[in-house]
CSV table of C-alpha atoms in Angstrom, one decimal:
chain,number,residue,atom,x,y,z
A,1,MET,CA,46.5,136.3,108.0
A,2,ILE,CA,46.4,134.0,104.8
A,3,ILE,CA,43.1,135.3,102.6
A,4,GLY,CA,40.6,132.7,101.8
A,5,PHE,CA,41.3,130.7,105.4
A,6,ASP,CA,39.3,131.2,108.5
A,7,ARG,CA,40.4,128.8,111.3
A,8,PRO,CA,38.5,125.6,110.8
A,9,LYS,CA,39.8,126.1,107.1
A,10,PHE,CA,43.2,126.5,108.2
A,11,GLU,CA,43.1,123.7,110.6
A,12,THR,CA,42.3,121.4,108.4
A,13,THR,CA,44.6,122.1,105.9
A,14,LEU,CA,47.2,122.1,107.9
A,15,ARG,CA,46.8,118.8,109.6
A,16,HIS,CA,46.5,117.4,106.3
A,17,MET,CA,49.6,118.8,105.0
A,18,LEU,CA,52.0,118.5,108.0
A,19,SER,CA,52.6,115.7,110.3
A,20,PRO,CA,55.1,116.6,113.0
A,21,SER,CA,53.8,114.7,115.9
A,22,GLU,CA,52.1,111.2,113.8
A,23,PRO,CA,53.4,109.1,111.2
A,24,ILE,CA,52.1,110.1,107.1
A,25,ARG,CA,50.4,107.3,105.6
A,26,SER,CA,49.8,108.8,102.5
A,27,ALA,CA,52.2,108.1,99.9
A,28,GLU,CA,51.0,111.3,98.3
A,29,LEU,CA,52.6,113.2,101.1
A,30,LEU,CA,55.8,110.8,102.0
A,31,ARG,CA,58.0,113.3,100.1
A,32,GLY,CA,61.4,111.7,98.9
A,33,ARG,CA,60.5,107.9,100.0
A,34,GLN,CA,59.1,106.8,96.8
A,35,GLN,CA,62.2,104.8,96.2
A,36,ASN,CA,61.7,103.2,99.1
A,37,LEU,CA,58.0,102.4,98.6
A,38,GLU,CA,59.1,100.7,95.2
A,39,GLU,CA,61.9,98.9,96.9
A,40,ILE,CA,58.9,97.2,99.3
A,41,ARG,CA,56.5,96.9,96.5
A,42,GLN,CA,59.0,94.9,94.6
A,43,ALA,CA,60.0,92.8,97.6
A,44,PHE,CA,56.4,91.8,98.2
A,45,VAL,CA,55.7,90.4,94.7
A,46,GLN,CA,58.1,87.9,96.3
A,47,ASN,CA,56.3,85.2,98.5
A,48,GLY,CA,57.8,84.6,101.5
A,49,ARG,CA,59.7,87.6,101.6
A,50,GLN,CA,59.4,90.5,104.2
A,51,VAL,CA,60.8,94.0,104.6
A,52,PHE,CA,62.7,95.0,107.1
A,53,ILE,CA,62.9,99.2,107.6
A,54,TYR,CA,66.3,100.7,109.7
A,55,GLY,CA,68.4,103.9,109.7
A,56,ASP,CA,68.5,106.6,112.7
A,57,ARG,CA,65.9,107.7,115.0
A,58,GLY,CA,63.4,110.1,113.2
A,59,VAL,CA,64.3,109.5,109.9
A,60,GLY,CA,60.7,108.6,109.1
A,61,LYS,CA,61.1,104.7,109.5
A,62,THR,CA,56.9,104.5,111.1
A,63,SER,CA,55.8,107.2,108.4
A,64,LEU,CA,57.1,104.7,105.6
A,65,ALA,CA,56.4,101.5,107.0
A,66,GLN,CA,52.6,102.7,108.2
A,67,THR,CA,52.1,104.2,104.1
A,68,ALA,CA,53.7,100.5,102.7
A,69,ALA,CA,51.0,98.7,105.4
A,70,TYR,CA,48.2,100.9,104.3
A,71,GLU,CA,49.3,100.8,100.5
A,72,HIS,CA,49.4,96.9,100.6
A,73,ALA,CA,46.6,96.2,102.9
A,74,SER,CA,43.2,94.7,101.7
A,75,SER,CA,40.1,97.2,101.5
A,76,SER,CA,38.6,94.5,104.7
A,77,ASP,CA,41.3,94.1,106.5
A,78,LYS,CA,43.3,97.5,107.9
A,79,PRO,CA,47.0,96.5,108.8
A,80,ILE,CA,48.4,95.7,112.7
A,81,PHE,CA,50.8,97.6,114.3
A,82,LEU,CA,52.9,96.5,117.3
A,83,SER,CA,55.2,97.9,119.3
A,84,CYS,CA,58.4,95.6,120.1
A,85,ARG,CA,58.5,97.2,123.7
A,86,ALA,CA,57.9,93.3,125.3
A,87,THR,CA,58.4,89.5,124.8
A,88,PHE,CA,58.9,88.0,121.7
A,89,LEU,CA,55.5,85.5,123.0
A,90,SER,CA,53.8,88.4,124.2
A,91,ILE,CA,53.7,90.4,120.8
A,92,VAL,CA,53.0,87.6,118.9
A,93,ASN,CA,50.3,86.8,120.9
A,94,ASP,CA,48.9,90.2,120.6
A,95,LEU,CA,49.3,89.5,116.7
A,96,ILE,CA,47.3,86.6,116.6
A,97,SER,CA,44.1,88.5,118.8
A,98,GLN,CA,44.2,90.9,116.3
A,99,LEU,CA,43.9,88.2,113.5
A,100,ALA,CA,41.6,86.6,114.6
A,101,GLY,CA,38.9,89.7,115.3
A,102,ARG,CA,39.7,89.1,119.2
A,103,SER,CA,40.4,91.3,121.6
A,104,PRO,CA,43.1,90.3,124.0
A,105,PHE,CA,41.3,92.3,127.4
A,106,VAL,CA,38.2,90.3,127.2
A,107,VAL,CA,38.2,87.5,129.0
A,108,LYS,CA,35.0,87.3,130.6
A,109,GLU,CA,32.7,83.8,130.1
A,110,SER,CA,29.1,82.9,130.5
A,111,LYS,CA,28.3,79.9,132.5
A,112,ASN,CA,24.9,79.3,130.6
A,113,ASN,CA,24.7,78.1,127.0
A,114,LYS,CA,28.6,77.7,126.5
A,115,VAL,CA,29.7,76.5,123.4
A,116,ARG,CA,33.6,75.9,122.1
A,117,VAL,CA,35.3,78.9,120.6
A,118,SER,CA,37.1,78.6,117.0
A,119,PRO,CA,39.7,78.9,115.6
A,120,PRO,CA,41.1,75.7,117.6
A,121,PHE,CA,43.9,77.5,119.4
A,122,ALA,CA,41.5,79.9,121.1
A,123,GLY,CA,40.6,78.2,124.5
A,124,GLY,CA,37.4,78.9,126.9
A,125,GLU,CA,34.1,78.6,126.2
A,126,VAL,CA,31.6,81.5,125.4
A,127,GLY,CA,27.7,81.7,126.3
A,128,GLY,CA,24.9,84.3,125.3
A,129,ALA,CA,26.6,86.8,127.9
A,130,SER,CA,29.7,86.7,126.5
A,131,ASP,CA,31.5,88.6,123.9
A,132,PHE,CA,34.4,86.2,123.4
A,133,GLY,CA,36.5,83.8,125.2
A,134,ARG,CA,39.6,83.4,126.9
A,135,PHE,CA,42.9,82.8,124.6
A,136,ASN,CA,45.0,80.1,125.4
A,137,GLU,CA,48.9,81.5,125.6
A,138,LEU,CA,51.1,80.4,122.7
A,139,LYS,CA,54.4,79.0,124.4
A,140,SER,CA,56.2,77.6,121.2
A,141,LEU,CA,57.0,79.0,117.6
A,142,ASN,CA,55.7,75.4,116.5
A,143,GLU,CA,51.8,76.4,117.9
A,144,ILE,CA,52.4,80.0,116.5
A,145,ILE,CA,52.7,79.0,113.3
A,146,ASN,CA,49.7,76.9,113.3
A,147,ALA,CA,47.5,80.1,114.9
A,148,LEU,CA,48.8,82.2,112.1
A,149,ARG,CA,47.8,80.0,109.5
A,150,GLU,CA,44.5,79.6,110.6
A,151,CYS,CA,44.1,83.2,110.9
A,152,CYS,CA,45.4,83.9,107.6
A,153,PRO,CA,44.7,81.4,105.0
A,154,GLU,CA,45.3,81.1,101.4
A,155,LYS,CA,42.1,81.8,99.9
A,156,GLN,CA,41.7,84.8,102.1
A,157,ASP,CA,43.4,88.6,101.0
A,158,ARG,CA,47.1,88.8,102.6
A,159,ARG,CA,47.1,90.0,106.1
A,160,ILE,CA,49.8,92.8,106.7
A,161,CYS,CA,51.5,94.0,110.2
A,162,VAL,CA,54.1,96.2,110.9
A,163,PHE,CA,56.8,95.2,114.1
A,164,ASP,CA,57.5,99.4,115.3
A,165,GLU,CA,60.6,100.0,117.6
A,166,PHE,CA,62.4,96.6,117.1
A,167,GLU,CA,65.3,98.0,118.2
A,168,LEU,CA,63.5,97.7,121.9
A,169,LEU,CA,63.5,93.9,122.2
A,170,GLU,CA,66.9,93.4,124.3
A,171,ASN,CA,66.7,89.8,125.1
A,172,GLU,CA,68.8,88.2,122.6
A,173,GLU,CA,66.9,85.0,122.3
A,174,ASP,CA,63.9,87.1,121.2
A,175,ARG,CA,65.4,88.2,118.5
A,176,LYS,CA,66.4,84.9,117.6
A,177,LEU,CA,63.1,84.1,117.8
A,178,PHE,CA,61.9,86.4,115.6
A,179,GLY,CA,64.2,85.2,113.1
A,180,ASP,CA,63.3,81.4,113.0
A,181,LEU,CA,59.7,83.3,112.7
A,182,ILE,CA,60.2,85.1,109.5
A,183,LYS,CA,62.1,82.0,108.0
A,184,GLN,CA,59.1,80.1,109.3
A,185,LEU,CA,56.5,82.5,107.5
A,186,SER,CA,58.2,81.5,104.1
A,187,ASP,CA,59.0,77.7,104.8
A,188,GLN,CA,55.4,77.4,105.8
A,189,GLU,CA,54.1,79.4,103.3
A,190,ILE,CA,52.0,81.6,105.6
A,191,ASN,CA,49.5,84.6,104.2
A,192,LEU,CA,51.2,86.9,105.9
A,193,ARG,CA,53.5,90.1,105.2
A,194,VAL,CA,55.1,91.9,107.9
A,195,ILE,CA,57.2,95.2,107.9
A,196,PHE,CA,60.1,95.4,110.5
A,197,CYS,CA,61.4,99.2,111.9
A,198,GLY,CA,64.3,100.0,114.1
A,199,ILE,CA,67.4,102.0,115.1
A,200,GLY,CA,70.0,100.5,113.8
A,201,GLU,CA,73.2,100.7,111.4
A,202,SER,CA,72.3,97.6,109.7
A,203,ILE,CA,70.1,94.4,110.1
A,204,THR,CA,72.6,92.6,111.7
A,205,SER,CA,72.7,95.0,114.3
A,206,LEU,CA,69.1,94.2,115.4
A,207,LEU,CA,68.2,90.6,114.2
A,208,GLY,CA,71.6,89.7,115.3
A,209,ASP,CA,73.7,87.1,113.6
A,210,HIS,CA,70.7,84.6,112.6
A,211,PRO,CA,72.1,82.3,109.6
A,212,SER,CA,68.6,82.1,107.5
A,213,ALA,CA,66.5,85.2,108.1
A,214,PRO,CA,68.4,87.9,105.8
A,215,ARG,CA,67.8,85.3,103.1
A,216,TYR,CA,64.0,85.9,103.3
A,217,LEU,CA,64.5,89.6,104.3
A,218,GLN,CA,64.3,93.1,102.0
A,219,ALA,CA,66.6,95.5,103.6
A,220,VAL,CA,65.4,99.0,103.5
A,221,GLU,CA,68.1,101.6,105.0
A,222,LEU,CA,66.4,104.4,105.3
A,223,ARG,CA,68.6,107.8,105.4
A,224,THR,CA,67.8,111.9,105.9
A,225,LEU,CA,65.9,113.2,103.7
A,226,ASN,CA,68.4,115.3,100.8
A,227,LEU,CA,67.7,119.0,100.2
A,228,ALA,CA,65.3,118.6,97.1
A,229,SER,CA,62.8,116.6,99.2
A,230,ARG,CA,62.5,119.2,102.1
A,231,LEU,CA,62.0,121.5,99.8
A,232,GLU,CA,59.4,119.5,98.3
A,233,ILE,CA,57.6,119.5,101.5
A,234,ILE,CA,57.5,122.9,101.9
A,235,ALA,CA,56.4,123.6,98.1
A,236,GLY,CA,53.5,121.3,99.1
A,237,VAL,CA,52.0,123.4,102.0
A,238,GLU,CA,53.2,126.5,100.0
A,239,GLU,CA,50.6,125.4,97.2
A,240,ALA,CA,48.3,124.0,99.8
A,241,PHE,CA,47.3,127.5,101.5
A,242,GLY,CA,49.0,129.8,98.5
A,243,VAL,CA,51.2,131.8,99.8
A,244,GLU,CA,55.1,131.5,99.7
A,245,ILE,CA,57.8,130.9,102.1
A,246,GLU,CA,60.3,133.8,101.5
A,247,HIS,CA,63.3,131.6,99.4
A,248,ASN,CA,66.1,132.6,101.8
A,249,SER,CA,63.8,131.0,104.7
A,250,LYS,CA,63.1,127.9,102.9
A,251,ILE,CA,66.9,127.3,102.4
A,252,ARG,CA,67.6,127.7,106.0
A,253,ILE,CA,64.5,125.7,107.0
A,254,SER,CA,65.8,123.2,104.6
A,255,GLN,CA,69.2,123.1,106.3
A,256,ILE,CA,68.6,123.3,109.8
A,257,SER,CA,66.4,120.6,109.8
A,258,ASP,CA,69.6,118.6,109.0
A,259,GLY,CA,67.5,116.6,106.6
A,260,PHE,CA,64.9,115.1,109.5
A,261,PRO,CA,61.3,115.5,107.7
A,262,HIS,CA,59.8,115.8,111.2
A,263,TYR,CA,61.9,119.2,111.8
A,264,VAL,CA,60.9,120.3,108.6
A,265,HIS,CA,56.9,119.3,109.1
A,266,LEU,CA,57.4,121.1,112.9
A,267,ILE,CA,59.6,124.2,111.2
A,268,CYS,CA,56.5,124.8,108.8
A,269,GLU,CA,53.9,124.2,110.8
A,270,LYS,CA,55.1,126.9,113.3
A,271,MET,CA,55.5,129.4,110.4
A,272,PHE,CA,52.0,128.9,108.8
A,273,TRP,CA,50.5,129.9,112.2
A,274,ALA,CA,53.3,132.9,112.4
A,275,MET,CA,51.3,133.9,109.1
A,276,PHE,CA,48.1,133.3,109.8
A,277,GLU,CA,48.0,135.3,113.1
A,278,ASP,CA,49.6,137.8,111.3
A,279,GLU,CA,46.7,140.9,111.0
A,280,LYS,CA,48.1,141.7,108.1
A,281,LYS,CA,47.3,139.7,104.9
A,282,ILE,CA,50.1,137.6,103.9
A,283,THR,CA,51.5,136.7,100.2
A,284,VAL,CA,54.6,135.9,101.4
A,285,SER,CA,56.9,135.3,104.5
A,286,SER,CA,58.9,137.6,106.3
A,287,LEU,CA,62.0,137.6,108.3
A,288,MET,CA,59.7,138.0,111.5
A,289,HIS,CA,58.0,135.0,110.6
A,290,TYR,CA,61.0,132.6,110.3
A,291,LYS,CA,62.2,134.0,113.8
A,292,LYS,CA,58.9,133.0,115.2
A,293,ALA,CA,58.8,129.7,113.8
A,294,ILE,CA,62.1,128.8,115.4
A,295,GLU,CA,61.6,130.3,118.6
A,296,SER,CA,58.3,128.4,119.0
A,297,SER,CA,60.2,125.2,117.4
A,298,VAL,CA,62.3,125.3,120.1
A,299,ARG,CA,60.0,125.6,122.9
A,300,SER,CA,57.9,122.6,121.5
A,301,ILE,CA,60.7,120.3,121.1
A,302,ASP,CA,61.2,116.5,122.4
A,303,PRO,CA,61.8,116.7,126.1
A,304,TYR,CA,64.2,113.5,125.4
A,305,LEU,CA,66.2,115.6,123.1
A,306,LYS,CA,66.1,118.8,125.1
A,307,SER,CA,67.5,117.2,128.5
A,308,MET,CA,70.4,115.7,126.3
A,309,TYR,CA,71.2,119.2,125.3
A,310,ASP,CA,70.7,120.6,129.0
A,311,LYS,CA,73.0,117.9,130.4
A,312,ALA,CA,75.6,118.5,127.7
A,313,THR,CA,75.5,122.7,127.9
A,314,LYS,CA,74.3,123.5,131.6
A,315,LYS,CA,77.7,124.4,133.0
A,316,TYR,CA,79.4,127.4,134.5
A,317,ASN,CA,79.9,129.2,131.1
A,318,SER,CA,78.5,129.0,127.4
A,319,ASP,CA,81.6,126.8,126.4
A,320,TYR,CA,80.3,123.6,126.2
A,321,GLU,CA,76.9,125.2,124.0
A,322,HIS,CA,79.4,126.9,121.4
A,323,VAL,CA,81.2,123.6,121.0
A,324,LEU,CA,78.1,122.0,120.4
A,325,TRP,CA,77.0,124.4,117.8
A,326,ALA,CA,80.7,123.8,116.3
A,327,ALA,CA,80.3,120.1,116.1
A,328,ALA,CA,76.8,120.6,114.4
A,329,GLY,CA,77.5,123.2,112.0
A,330,HIS,CA,78.7,120.9,109.0
A,331,PRO,CA,76.7,118.2,106.6
A,332,LEU,CA,79.1,115.6,107.6
A,333,LEU,CA,78.3,113.3,110.0
A,334,GLU,CA,82.0,112.4,111.0
A,335,ARG,CA,84.1,115.5,111.7
A,336,ARG,CA,87.5,115.5,113.0
A,337,SER,CA,88.4,117.6,115.9
A,338,ALA,CA,90.8,119.6,113.8
A,339,ASP,CA,88.4,120.8,111.4
A,340,ILE,CA,85.3,121.2,114.4
A,341,PHE,CA,87.9,123.8,115.9
A,342,LYS,CA,88.4,125.2,112.8
A,343,TYR,CA,84.8,125.7,112.2
A,344,TYR,CA,84.5,127.0,116.0
A,345,GLU,CA,86.8,129.7,114.9
A,346,GLY,CA,84.7,131.2,112.5
A,347,LEU,CA,81.7,130.8,113.7
A,348,ARG,CA,80.1,135.5,114.8
A,349,ILE,CA,79.3,134.5,118.6
A,350,PRO,CA,79.1,137.9,120.1
A,351,ASP,CA,81.0,138.9,122.8
A,352,ARG,CA,82.5,135.3,123.8
A,353,THR,CA,85.8,134.7,125.0
A,354,ALA,CA,87.3,132.2,122.6
A,355,LEU,CA,89.0,128.9,123.7
A,356,ASP,CA,92.3,128.3,122.0
A,357,ARG,CA,92.8,124.5,120.8
A,358,GLU,CA,94.0,123.1,123.9
A,359,ARG,CA,90.9,123.9,125.7
A,360,PHE,CA,88.7,123.4,122.7
A,361,ASN,CA,89.5,119.8,122.9
A,362,GLN,CA,89.0,119.3,126.7
A,363,ARG,CA,85.5,120.4,126.1
A,364,LEU,CA,85.0,118.0,123.3
A,365,ASN,CA,86.3,115.1,124.8
A,366,ALA,CA,84.2,116.2,127.7
A,367,LEU,CA,80.9,115.8,125.4
A,368,LYS,CA,81.9,112.2,125.2
A,369,LYS,CA,81.7,111.9,129.0
A,370,PRO,CA,78.2,110.7,131.1
A,371,ALA,CA,78.8,114.0,133.0
A,372,HIS,CA,77.9,115.7,129.8
A,373,GLY,CA,75.1,113.1,128.2
A,374,GLU,CA,77.7,111.4,126.4
A,375,VAL,CA,76.0,114.0,123.5
A,376,LEU,CA,79.7,112.9,121.4
A,377,ILE,CA,81.1,109.6,120.5
A,378,GLY,CA,84.7,108.9,119.1
A,379,SER,CA,83.7,107.4,115.9
A,380,ARG,CA,87.5,106.6,115.6
A,381,GLN,CA,91.2,108.3,116.6
A,382,GLY,CA,90.5,112.3,116.3
A,383,TRP,CA,86.9,112.0,115.1
A,384,TYR,CA,83.4,112.8,116.4
A,385,LYS,CA,80.1,112.6,115.8
A,386,PHE,CA,76.7,112.7,117.4
A,387,ARG,CA,75.4,110.0,119.6
A,388,GLU,CA,72.0,110.8,118.7
A,389,SER,CA,71.8,111.9,114.9
A,390,MET,CA,68.1,113.6,115.5
A,391,LEU,CA,70.3,115.8,118.1
A,392,ARG,CA,72.5,117.8,115.5
A,393,GLY,CA,68.9,119.2,114.2
A,394,TYR,CA,67.9,120.3,117.9
A,395,VAL,CA,71.4,122.0,118.6
A,396,ARG,CA,71.5,123.9,114.8
A,397,LEU,CA,67.6,124.9,116.2
A,398,LYS,CA,69.4,126.1,119.0
A,399,ALA,CA,72.3,128.0,117.7
A,400,GLU,CA,69.4,129.5,115.3
A,401,GLU,CA,67.4,130.9,117.9
A,402,ALA,CA,70.4,132.4,119.6
A,403,GLY,CA,71.1,134.2,116.3
A,404,VAL,CA,74.4,132.3,115.6
A,405,GLU,CA,73.5,130.9,112.1
A,406,LEU,CA,75.4,127.4,111.3
A,407,ALA,CA,76.2,126.7,107.5
A,408,ILE,CA,75.3,129.5,104.8
A,409,ASP,CA,74.1,133.1,106.9
A,410,HIS,CA,70.6,134.0,106.3
A,411,PRO,CA,70.5,137.4,103.9
A,412,LEU,CA,67.6,139.0,105.9
A,413,ALA,CA,69.4,138.9,108.5
A,414,SER,CA,70.9,142.0,108.3
A,415,VAL,CA,67.6,143.6,107.3
A,416,ASN,CA,65.6,145.6,110.2
């Protein structure tokens, strides 16, 4: 148990301090991203400049975008959040509907006492029995810009919108249209701030080779959290509960999280539940709490990552699993096969039959193929990296669950 916390108070505090399953919206809790927030603040000083946040899956792009959006939104108008799993026209029509304060789902019209709907881009008529009219679908960029001008007049507070999951926009023409939109928002002085988020290595990989759009964008590359920021997350939760996570466990959480805030939040959540449910009064965590947290984290992990891991490793023996652990056992994202093999030789795995170099390379190459989920890719001759960087963290969790400690050992493991 944690002194001074009954279950309702514990749950409220935990929910406030940790957010493994939803984006963070508070600058106070967004650890390690203050410089990125400042980049966005400075970008928005200039009229017509928009923001594009990009990076690997799971590094916290949505949390950064939503925190920045709430910071820059007016007190009277909340930010608008839209997914890009659609076409350009349908996404932007949804944006305009929300900016206008109209629901795109309400299309009922009254036959009595009809009046014209305003603003002018809305079609249909409304009467006593109807809340809203039916919107005409906007089918050209010029119509869209005119509608945005109506929805975002200069004399009102500037509105803000987040276009999330931009990588889901597969059609090249739709990407070009967004590039045109970015340019027109500036050229036409539309009173709207926009933040884009997407998984990618650069803006060009997401937006394409639009000749003008990059001039109107502030690129914000988001990388995994450094060690200090991971420890800062843990320290904040410790302070809120007035208990301490034992130092070596703290270091292990920081290391196996691989810099992904989701894993830090998830393991800490499970760790504090283990301490709260302990019958003894807890002021400092134990190795038992740590092990319970790892086991619980693995059970609750994203099914997408679990299915990738299972496809890669569920074969006739555990060779592939051990090779995958070796590939995830170093902070460098890209590694030579020779270095991965050397790391593999040093792994302390009980009762294994170690592979020789030739068979190891066969397993390593197989992990690039569809039969094994293509979890690894060859970045250059003889070099390997994970296709999904976030899978590295899950691999580390699985190794930790099996008692195989990648990177440094946990000093308490030899006790008890």
